[in-house]
Amino acid sequence: MKRLTNKRILLGVSGSIAAYKAPDIVRRLQDLGAEVRVVLTQGGAKFITELSLQATSKNKVHDNLWDKEAELAMGHIELAKWADAILVAPASANTLANLSAGKASDLLSNVVLASDAPVLIAPAMNQKMYGSLAVKDNLSILQERNIKFISPEYGEQACGDIGEGRLADPGEIAKQVSEIFSSTKLTGKKVLITLGATIEAIDPVRYLSNHSSGKMGMALARACIEAGAQVTLIHGDVSIPLSNKSNNISANSASEMHQAVMENIGNQDVFIACAAVSDYRVKNIEKNKIKKENKTLTLELIPNKDILADVCKLNHKPICIGFAAETQNLIENAQNKLKNKGCDAIILNDVSRADFGFKMNDNEVVFLTQKSSLKIQKNSKQKIGRKIVEIIIEKFL
Ligand SMILES: Cc1cc2nc3c(=O)[nH]c(=O)nc-3n(C[C@H](O)[C@H](O)[C@H](O)COP(=O)(O)O)c2cc1C
């Protein structure tokens, strides 16, 4: 897998003569697998056209904070949430000053302020400007805020001066972006994840199921794969493509999923039960399609085996993480689940909310253990997945 596969990089291009190299930076990021969107400052637009950046990034270029259409959907906040990392390259002296002062005067500075994604800056300017105390102070303020700094090169500059201030090589910039994602924290670890909705047949054409799409499970799978884990997915009905980097096993009903989990759980280090598994199944599945009749139809339901509880009872159980989709008494119900099933953590989802959860791209969860409760604020499922995996590593591995 390329090091930036599935990564969304927001490239801020500001007003340096080196902005003509921005399309090359876009291409080098894409070579590593990234999806790139560009925010162009007014200064940047003097040195490179929107069209060149649109053609290379294959995405609309964002250049205006006051774009009425984009801001209908709070475009600057959406961009901030979309990004897995923000790269400002080239970063002009003026943009560095804006960022270090925390100004929100243009689209780029707003997006940086509104994002919790890592930020990288690659300055490019005349060697005297780069050596000035003001620029040096701004850079040190930004570095104290954990903004990663990609040093400019020494050499001949556009103005004819020789010194430090030339934009770093685009290939080197892309490499440094990829390095912030490379984690080997799960290398050598095996993770089994269940995802999607189970299907309980009523007759050959009808079934009982639920709204789970598999998106949260896939986000967790991607985060584990990124961190170097060997991932097995046991999936029910899903509405998204599965990773081709995992061992994927299909299981329709809760019973099939129980069996598949039990057959594959040996040697796993972590088990994440993210599938929405039916608690009940139909006792007598009709062999033929039930015919419509003008009277009440009663289905007798019997309980399914509890996959998570059964894994937690194993002698050599892996680290067990469950999900609790709740609509009321959220924390209380999730804590009961944690205790009754004997798992190491429960991730609580409020599925009564209309703005995140089932089928949506966003989620907001609480990571609960016997001793702690940690809220992960609303964000894309991909980011929530990464955060959950980080917490699992930190707490249990
Ligand atoms: C021909 C020319 C070249 C410039 N080159 C640079 C440069 O390489 N680096 C820089 O920091 N500023 C440079 N500037 C100044 C910036 O373009 C100016 O400060 C602008 O306001 C930056 O806007 P921005 O940070 O919003 O993009 C240059 C200006 C001109 C006229």
Coordinates of C-alpha atoms and ligand atoms in Angstrom, one line a residue:
M1 CA 0.0 0.0 0.0
K2 CA 1.3 3.5 -0.8
R3 CA 2.0 5.6 2.3
L4 CA -0.7 8.2 1.6
T5 CA -3.4 5.8 0.4
N6 CA -6.8 6.9 1.7
K7 CA -5.2 10.1 3.1
R8 CA -6.8 13.5 2.3
I9 CA -4.3 16.3 2.1
L10 CA -5.3 19.9 2.0
L11 CA -2.6 21.9 0.2
G12 CA -2.5 25.6 1.0
V13 CA -0.7 27.6 -1.7
S14 CA 0.4 31.1 -0.7
G15 CA 2.0 34.0 -2.4
S16 CA 5.6 33.0 -3.0
I17 CA 7.2 32.9 -6.4
A18 CA 7.7 29.2 -5.7
A19 CA 3.9 28.7 -6.0
Y20 CA 4.6 27.6 -9.6
K21 CA 5.9 24.4 -8.1
A22 CA 2.6 23.7 -6.4
P23 CA 1.2 21.4 -9.2
D24 CA 4.3 19.3 -8.8
I25 CA 3.7 19.0 -5.1
V26 CA 0.1 17.9 -5.9
R27 CA 1.5 15.2 -8.2
R28 CA 4.1 14.0 -5.8
L29 CA 1.4 13.7 -3.0
Q30 CA -0.8 11.8 -5.5
D31 CA 2.1 9.5 -6.4
L32 CA 2.0 8.4 -2.7
G33 CA -1.7 7.7 -2.9
A34 CA -3.2 10.9 -1.5
E35 CA -6.3 12.7 -2.5
V36 CA -5.5 16.4 -2.7
R37 CA -7.6 19.5 -2.5
V38 CA -6.1 23.0 -2.8
V39 CA -6.7 26.3 -1.0
L40 CA -5.2 29.1 -2.9
T41 CA -4.5 32.5 -1.2
Q42 CA -4.9 35.8 -3.0
G43 CA -1.2 36.1 -3.1
G44 CA -0.8 32.5 -4.4
A45 CA -3.2 33.2 -7.2
K46 CA -0.8 35.9 -8.5
F47 CA 1.8 33.2 -9.2
I48 CA -0.1 30.1 -10.2
T49 CA -3.5 29.7 -11.9
E50 CA -6.5 28.1 -10.3
L51 CA -6.9 26.1 -13.5
S52 CA -3.4 24.4 -13.2
L53 CA -4.2 23.4 -9.6
Q54 CA -7.7 22.2 -10.5
A55 CA -6.3 20.1 -13.4
T56 CA -3.6 18.5 -11.3
S57 CA -5.7 18.0 -8.1
K58 CA -8.8 16.9 -10.1
N59 CA -10.8 18.9 -7.5
K60 CA -12.3 22.4 -7.4
V61 CA -9.8 24.9 -6.0
H62 CA -11.0 26.8 -3.0
D63 CA -9.8 30.5 -3.0
N64 CA -12.5 32.5 -1.4
L65 CA -13.7 32.7 2.2
W66 CA -16.7 34.7 1.1
D67 CA -17.9 32.1 -1.4
K68 CA -21.7 32.3 -0.8
E69 CA -22.4 28.9 -2.2
A70 CA -19.7 27.0 -0.4
E71 CA -20.4 28.8 2.9
L72 CA -24.1 27.7 2.7
A73 CA -22.7 24.4 4.0
M74 CA -20.0 26.2 6.1
G75 CA -17.4 25.3 3.5
H76 CA -14.3 26.4 5.5
I77 CA -15.4 24.1 8.4
E78 CA -16.1 21.2 6.0
L79 CA -12.6 21.6 4.5
A80 CA -11.1 21.7 7.9
K81 CA -12.9 18.4 8.8
W82 CA -12.2 16.8 5.5
A83 CA -8.4 17.1 5.8
D84 CA -6.3 14.3 7.4
A85 CA -3.3 16.8 7.1
I86 CA -2.9 20.4 6.0
L87 CA 0.3 21.2 4.1
V88 CA 1.1 24.9 3.4
A89 CA 3.6 24.9 0.6
P90 CA 4.9 27.3 -0.3
A91 CA 4.3 29.2 2.9
S92 CA 4.9 32.9 2.3
A93 CA 6.3 35.2 5.1
N94 CA 2.8 36.8 5.2
T95 CA 1.0 33.5 5.6
L96 CA 3.4 32.4 8.3
A97 CA 2.7 35.7 10.2
N98 CA -1.1 35.1 9.8
L99 CA -0.8 31.6 11.1
S100 CA 1.5 32.4 14.1
A101 CA -0.8 35.3 15.1
G102 CA -3.9 33.0 14.9
K103 CA -5.5 35.4 12.4
A104 CA -8.6 34.3 10.5
S105 CA -8.4 36.8 7.7
D106 CA -8.6 34.5 4.6
L107 CA -9.8 31.0 3.8
L108 CA -6.5 29.2 4.5
S109 CA -6.0 30.8 8.0
N110 CA -9.6 30.0 8.9
V111 CA -9.2 26.3 7.8
V112 CA -6.0 25.9 9.8
L113 CA -7.6 27.4 12.9
A114 CA -10.7 25.2 12.5
S115 CA -8.9 21.9 11.9
D116 CA -7.5 19.4 14.4
A117 CA -5.5 17.7 11.6
P118 CA -1.7 17.9 11.7
V119 CA -0.3 21.0 9.9
L120 CA 3.0 21.1 7.9
I121 CA 4.6 24.3 6.6
A122 CA 7.2 24.6 3.8
P123 CA 8.4 28.2 3.8
A124 CA 9.8 29.8 0.6
M125 CA 11.1 33.3 0.4
N126 CA 14.2 35.5 -0.3
Q127 CA 17.1 34.6 1.9
K128 CA 17.1 38.0 3.7
M129 CA 13.4 37.7 4.5
Y130 CA 13.9 34.1 5.7
G131 CA 16.8 35.3 7.9
S132 CA 14.7 38.2 9.5
L133 CA 14.0 38.0 13.2
A134 CA 10.2 38.4 12.5
V135 CA 10.1 35.3 10.3
K136 CA 12.3 33.3 12.7
D137 CA 10.1 34.3 15.6
N138 CA 6.9 33.3 13.7
L139 CA 8.5 29.9 12.8
S140 CA 9.4 29.2 16.3
I141 CA 5.9 30.0 17.6
L142 CA 4.4 27.7 15.0
Q143 CA 6.9 24.9 15.9
E144 CA 6.0 25.2 19.6
R145 CA 2.4 24.6 18.5
N146 CA 3.5 21.2 17.0
I147 CA 3.3 22.5 13.4
K148 CA 5.8 20.5 11.4
F149 CA 8.4 22.6 9.6
I150 CA 9.9 21.5 6.3
S151 CA 13.2 23.4 5.9
P152 CA 13.8 25.4 2.8
E153 CA 16.9 24.6 0.8
Y154 CA 20.1 26.7 0.3
G155 CA 20.9 27.8 -3.3
E156 CA 20.3 30.4 -6.0
Q157 CA 17.0 32.2 -5.7
A158 CA 14.6 33.7 -8.2
C159 CA 15.8 37.2 -7.3
G160 CA 19.4 36.1 -8.0
D161 CA 20.5 36.0 -4.3
I162 CA 22.2 32.9 -3.0
G163 CA 21.2 31.7 0.4
E164 CA 18.6 29.8 2.4
G165 CA 14.9 30.2 1.5
R166 CA 14.3 28.1 -1.7
L167 CA 11.3 25.8 -1.4
A168 CA 12.2 22.2 -0.5
D169 CA 12.0 19.7 -3.3
P170 CA 8.4 18.7 -4.0
G171 CA 9.3 15.0 -3.7
E172 CA 10.9 15.6 -0.3
I173 CA 7.8 17.7 0.8
A174 CA 5.5 14.8 -0.1
K175 CA 7.8 12.3 1.7
Q176 CA 7.7 14.4 4.9
V177 CA 3.9 14.5 4.7
S178 CA 3.8 10.7 4.4
E179 CA 6.1 10.3 7.4
I180 CA 3.5 11.9 9.8
F181 CA 1.2 9.0 9.1
S182 CA 3.6 6.0 9.1
S183 CA 2.9 4.1 12.3
T184 CA 4.2 0.7 13.0
K185 CA 2.5 0.4 16.4
L186 CA 0.4 -2.6 15.3
T187 CA 3.0 -4.3 13.3
G188 CA 2.9 -8.0 14.1
K189 CA -0.5 -7.7 15.7
K190 CA -3.6 -9.5 14.5
V191 CA -7.0 -7.7 14.7
L192 CA -10.4 -9.3 14.0
I193 CA -13.2 -6.9 13.3
T194 CA -16.9 -7.7 12.7
L195 CA -18.9 -5.2 10.8
G196 CA -22.1 -4.5 9.0
A197 CA -25.6 -5.8 9.6
T198 CA -26.6 -9.4 10.1
I199 CA -29.6 -10.8 8.2
E200 CA -32.1 -13.2 9.8
A201 CA -34.2 -15.0 7.3
I202 CA -38.0 -15.1 7.7
D203 CA -38.6 -17.0 4.4
P204 CA -36.6 -17.3 1.2
V205 CA -37.2 -13.7 0.2
R206 CA -37.7 -11.7 3.5
Y207 CA -35.5 -11.0 6.4
L208 CA -35.0 -9.1 9.6
S209 CA -32.0 -6.7 9.6
N210 CA -30.9 -3.2 10.8
H211 CA -29.5 0.1 9.4
S212 CA -25.7 -0.6 9.9
S213 CA -23.7 0.2 6.8
G214 CA -20.3 -1.1 7.9
K215 CA -18.7 2.4 7.5
M216 CA -17.5 2.6 11.1
G217 CA -16.1 -1.0 11.0
M218 CA -14.2 -0.2 7.7
A219 CA -12.8 3.0 9.2
L220 CA -11.4 1.0 12.1
A221 CA -10.1 -1.6 9.7
R222 CA -8.3 1.1 7.7
A223 CA -6.8 2.6 10.8
C224 CA -5.5 -0.8 12.0
I225 CA -4.1 -1.6 8.5
E226 CA -2.4 1.9 8.5
A227 CA -0.8 1.1 11.8
G228 CA 0.6 -2.2 10.4
A229 CA -1.9 -4.8 11.8
Q230 CA -2.9 -8.0 10.0
V231 CA -6.7 -7.5 9.8
T232 CA -9.5 -10.1 9.4
L233 CA -13.0 -8.7 8.6
I234 CA -16.1 -10.8 9.3
H235 CA -18.8 -8.9 7.6
G236 CA -22.6 -9.1 7.4
D237 CA -24.5 -6.9 4.9
V238 CA -22.4 -3.7 4.1
S239 CA -23.1 -0.8 1.8
I240 CA -19.4 0.1 1.2
P241 CA -16.5 -1.6 -0.5
L242 CA -14.3 -3.7 1.8
S243 CA -10.5 -3.3 2.0
N244 CA -8.4 -5.5 -0.3
K245 CA -5.7 -5.4 2.4
S246 CA -7.6 -7.6 4.8
N247 CA -8.8 -11.2 5.0
N248 CA -12.5 -10.8 4.3
I249 CA -15.0 -13.4 5.5
S250 CA -18.7 -13.1 4.7
A251 CA -21.3 -14.2 7.4
N252 CA -24.9 -13.4 6.8
S253 CA -26.8 -14.3 10.0
A254 CA -25.8 -13.9 13.6
S255 CA -25.3 -17.6 13.9
E256 CA -23.0 -17.7 10.9
M257 CA -21.1 -14.7 12.3
H258 CA -20.7 -16.4 15.7
Q259 CA -19.3 -19.5 14.0
A260 CA -16.9 -17.5 11.7
V261 CA -15.6 -15.5 14.7
M262 CA -15.1 -18.6 16.8
E263 CA -13.2 -20.3 14.0
N264 CA -10.9 -17.3 13.5
I265 CA -10.4 -15.9 16.9
G266 CA -7.4 -18.1 17.9
N267 CA -4.1 -16.0 17.8
Q268 CA -5.9 -12.7 17.5
D269 CA -4.5 -9.9 19.7
V270 CA -7.5 -7.6 19.4
F271 CA -11.2 -8.3 18.7
I272 CA -13.4 -5.3 17.8
A273 CA -17.1 -6.2 17.7
C274 CA -18.5 -3.5 15.5
A275 CA -21.2 -5.4 13.6
A276 CA -24.8 -4.7 14.4
V277 CA -25.8 -8.3 15.3
S278 CA -29.4 -9.3 15.6
D279 CA -30.3 -10.3 19.2
Y280 CA -33.0 -12.6 17.9
R281 CA -33.7 -14.9 14.9
V282 CA -36.9 -16.4 13.6
K283 CA -37.5 -19.8 15.2
N284 CA -39.0 -21.5 12.2
I285 CA -37.8 -20.1 8.8
E286 CA -40.4 -20.9 6.2
K287 CA -39.1 -23.0 3.3
N288 CA -41.4 -21.2 0.8
K289 CA -42.5 -17.6 0.5
I290 CA -45.2 -16.7 3.1
K291 CA -48.4 -16.0 1.2
K292 CA -50.3 -12.8 2.0
E293 CA -53.4 -13.6 4.1
N294 CA -55.9 -11.3 5.6
K295 CA -55.0 -12.1 9.2
T296 CA -52.3 -11.3 11.8
L297 CA -49.0 -13.0 11.2
T298 CA -46.9 -13.8 14.3
L299 CA -43.2 -14.6 14.0
E300 CA -41.7 -16.4 17.0
L301 CA -38.2 -15.1 17.7
I302 CA -35.5 -16.9 19.7
P303 CA -32.3 -15.3 21.1
N304 CA -29.0 -15.5 19.2
K305 CA -25.7 -16.4 20.8
D306 CA -23.8 -13.4 22.1
I307 CA -20.6 -13.2 20.0
L308 CA -18.8 -10.6 22.2
A309 CA -19.7 -12.3 25.5
D310 CA -18.5 -15.7 24.2
V311 CA -15.2 -14.3 23.0
C312 CA -14.7 -12.6 26.4
K313 CA -15.2 -16.0 28.1
L314 CA -12.3 -17.7 26.1
N315 CA -9.3 -18.8 28.2
H316 CA -6.9 -16.9 26.0
K317 CA -9.1 -14.0 25.1
P318 CA -7.8 -11.2 22.9
I319 CA -8.3 -7.5 24.0
C320 CA -12.1 -7.2 23.4
I321 CA -13.7 -4.0 22.3
G322 CA -17.5 -3.9 21.9
F323 CA -19.9 -1.3 20.5
A324 CA -23.1 -0.2 22.1
A325 CA -25.7 1.5 19.9
E326 CA -28.1 3.1 22.3
T327 CA -31.0 5.5 22.1
Q328 CA -31.6 6.1 25.8
N329 CA -29.8 6.0 29.2
L330 CA -26.7 5.9 27.1
I331 CA -23.9 5.7 29.6
E332 CA -25.8 3.5 32.0
N333 CA -26.7 1.0 29.3
A334 CA -23.2 1.0 27.9
Q335 CA -21.6 0.5 31.4
N336 CA -23.9 -2.5 32.0
K337 CA -22.9 -4.0 28.7
L338 CA -19.2 -3.5 29.6
K339 CA -19.7 -5.3 32.9
N340 CA -22.1 -8.1 31.7
K341 CA -20.0 -9.1 28.8
G342 CA -16.6 -8.8 30.5
C343 CA -15.0 -6.8 27.7
D344 CA -12.1 -4.4 28.0
A345 CA -13.9 -1.4 26.5
I346 CA -17.2 -0.4 25.0
I347 CA -17.6 2.3 22.4
L348 CA -20.9 4.0 22.9
N349 CA -22.8 5.3 19.9
D350 CA -25.9 7.5 20.3
V351 CA -28.0 6.2 17.4
S352 CA -31.0 8.4 18.1
R353 CA -29.1 11.5 16.7
A354 CA -30.0 12.5 13.1
D355 CA -26.6 14.2 12.4
F356 CA -24.3 11.2 12.9
G357 CA -24.4 7.4 13.5
F358 CA -26.0 4.7 11.3
K359 CA -25.3 5.1 7.6
M360 CA -23.8 8.6 8.0
N361 CA -20.2 9.5 7.3
D362 CA -19.8 11.2 10.7
N363 CA -19.9 9.8 14.2
E364 CA -19.4 10.9 17.8
V365 CA -18.6 8.2 20.4
V366 CA -17.6 7.7 24.0
F367 CA -14.8 5.2 24.7
L368 CA -15.7 3.6 28.1
T369 CA -13.6 1.3 30.2
Q370 CA -14.3 0.2 33.9
K371 CA -12.1 3.2 35.0
S372 CA -12.5 5.9 32.4
S373 CA -14.8 7.6 29.9
L374 CA -13.5 9.5 27.0
K375 CA -15.7 11.4 24.6
I376 CA -14.5 11.6 20.9
Q377 CA -16.2 14.6 19.5
K378 CA -18.2 14.5 16.2
N379 CA -16.0 13.9 13.2
S380 CA -15.7 11.8 10.1
K381 CA -15.8 8.0 10.9
Q382 CA -12.3 7.7 9.4
K383 CA -10.9 10.1 12.0
I384 CA -13.0 8.6 14.8
G385 CA -11.6 5.2 13.7
R386 CA -8.0 6.4 13.9
K387 CA -8.6 8.0 17.3
I388 CA -10.2 4.7 18.7
V389 CA -7.2 2.7 17.4
E390 CA -4.8 5.2 19.0
I391 CA -6.6 4.8 22.3
I392 CA -6.7 1.0 22.1
I393 CA -2.9 1.0 21.5
E394 CA -2.3 3.5 24.3
K395 CA -4.5 1.7 26.9
F396 CA -4.0 -2.0 26.1
L397 CA -1.0 -2.7 23.9
Ligands
LIG1 C1 7.4 39.1 -7.6 C2 7.0 38.8 -6.2 C3 7.6 37.7 -5.6 C4 7.3 37.3 -4.3 N1 7.9 36.2 -3.7 C5 7.7 35.9 -2.4 C6 8.2 34.8 -1.9 O1 8.9 34.0 -2.5 N2 8.0 34.5 -0.6 C7 7.2 35.4 0.2 O2 7.1 35.1 1.4 N3 6.7 36.5 -0.3 C8 6.9 36.8 -1.6 N4 6.3 37.9 -2.2 C9 5.4 38.7 -1.3 C10 4.0 38.1 -1.2 O3 3.5 37.7 -2.4 C11 3.1 39.0 -0.4 O4 3.6 39.2 0.9 C12 1.6 38.5 -0.4 O5 0.9 39.5 0.4 C13 1.5 37.2 0.2 O6 0.2 36.8 0.4 P1 -0.4 35.5 1.0 O7 0.5 35.1 2.1 O8 -1.8 35.8 1.4 O9 -0.4 34.5 -0.1 C14 6.5 38.2 -3.5 C15 6.0 39.3 -4.1 C16 6.2 39.6 -5.4 C17 5.6 40.9 -6.0

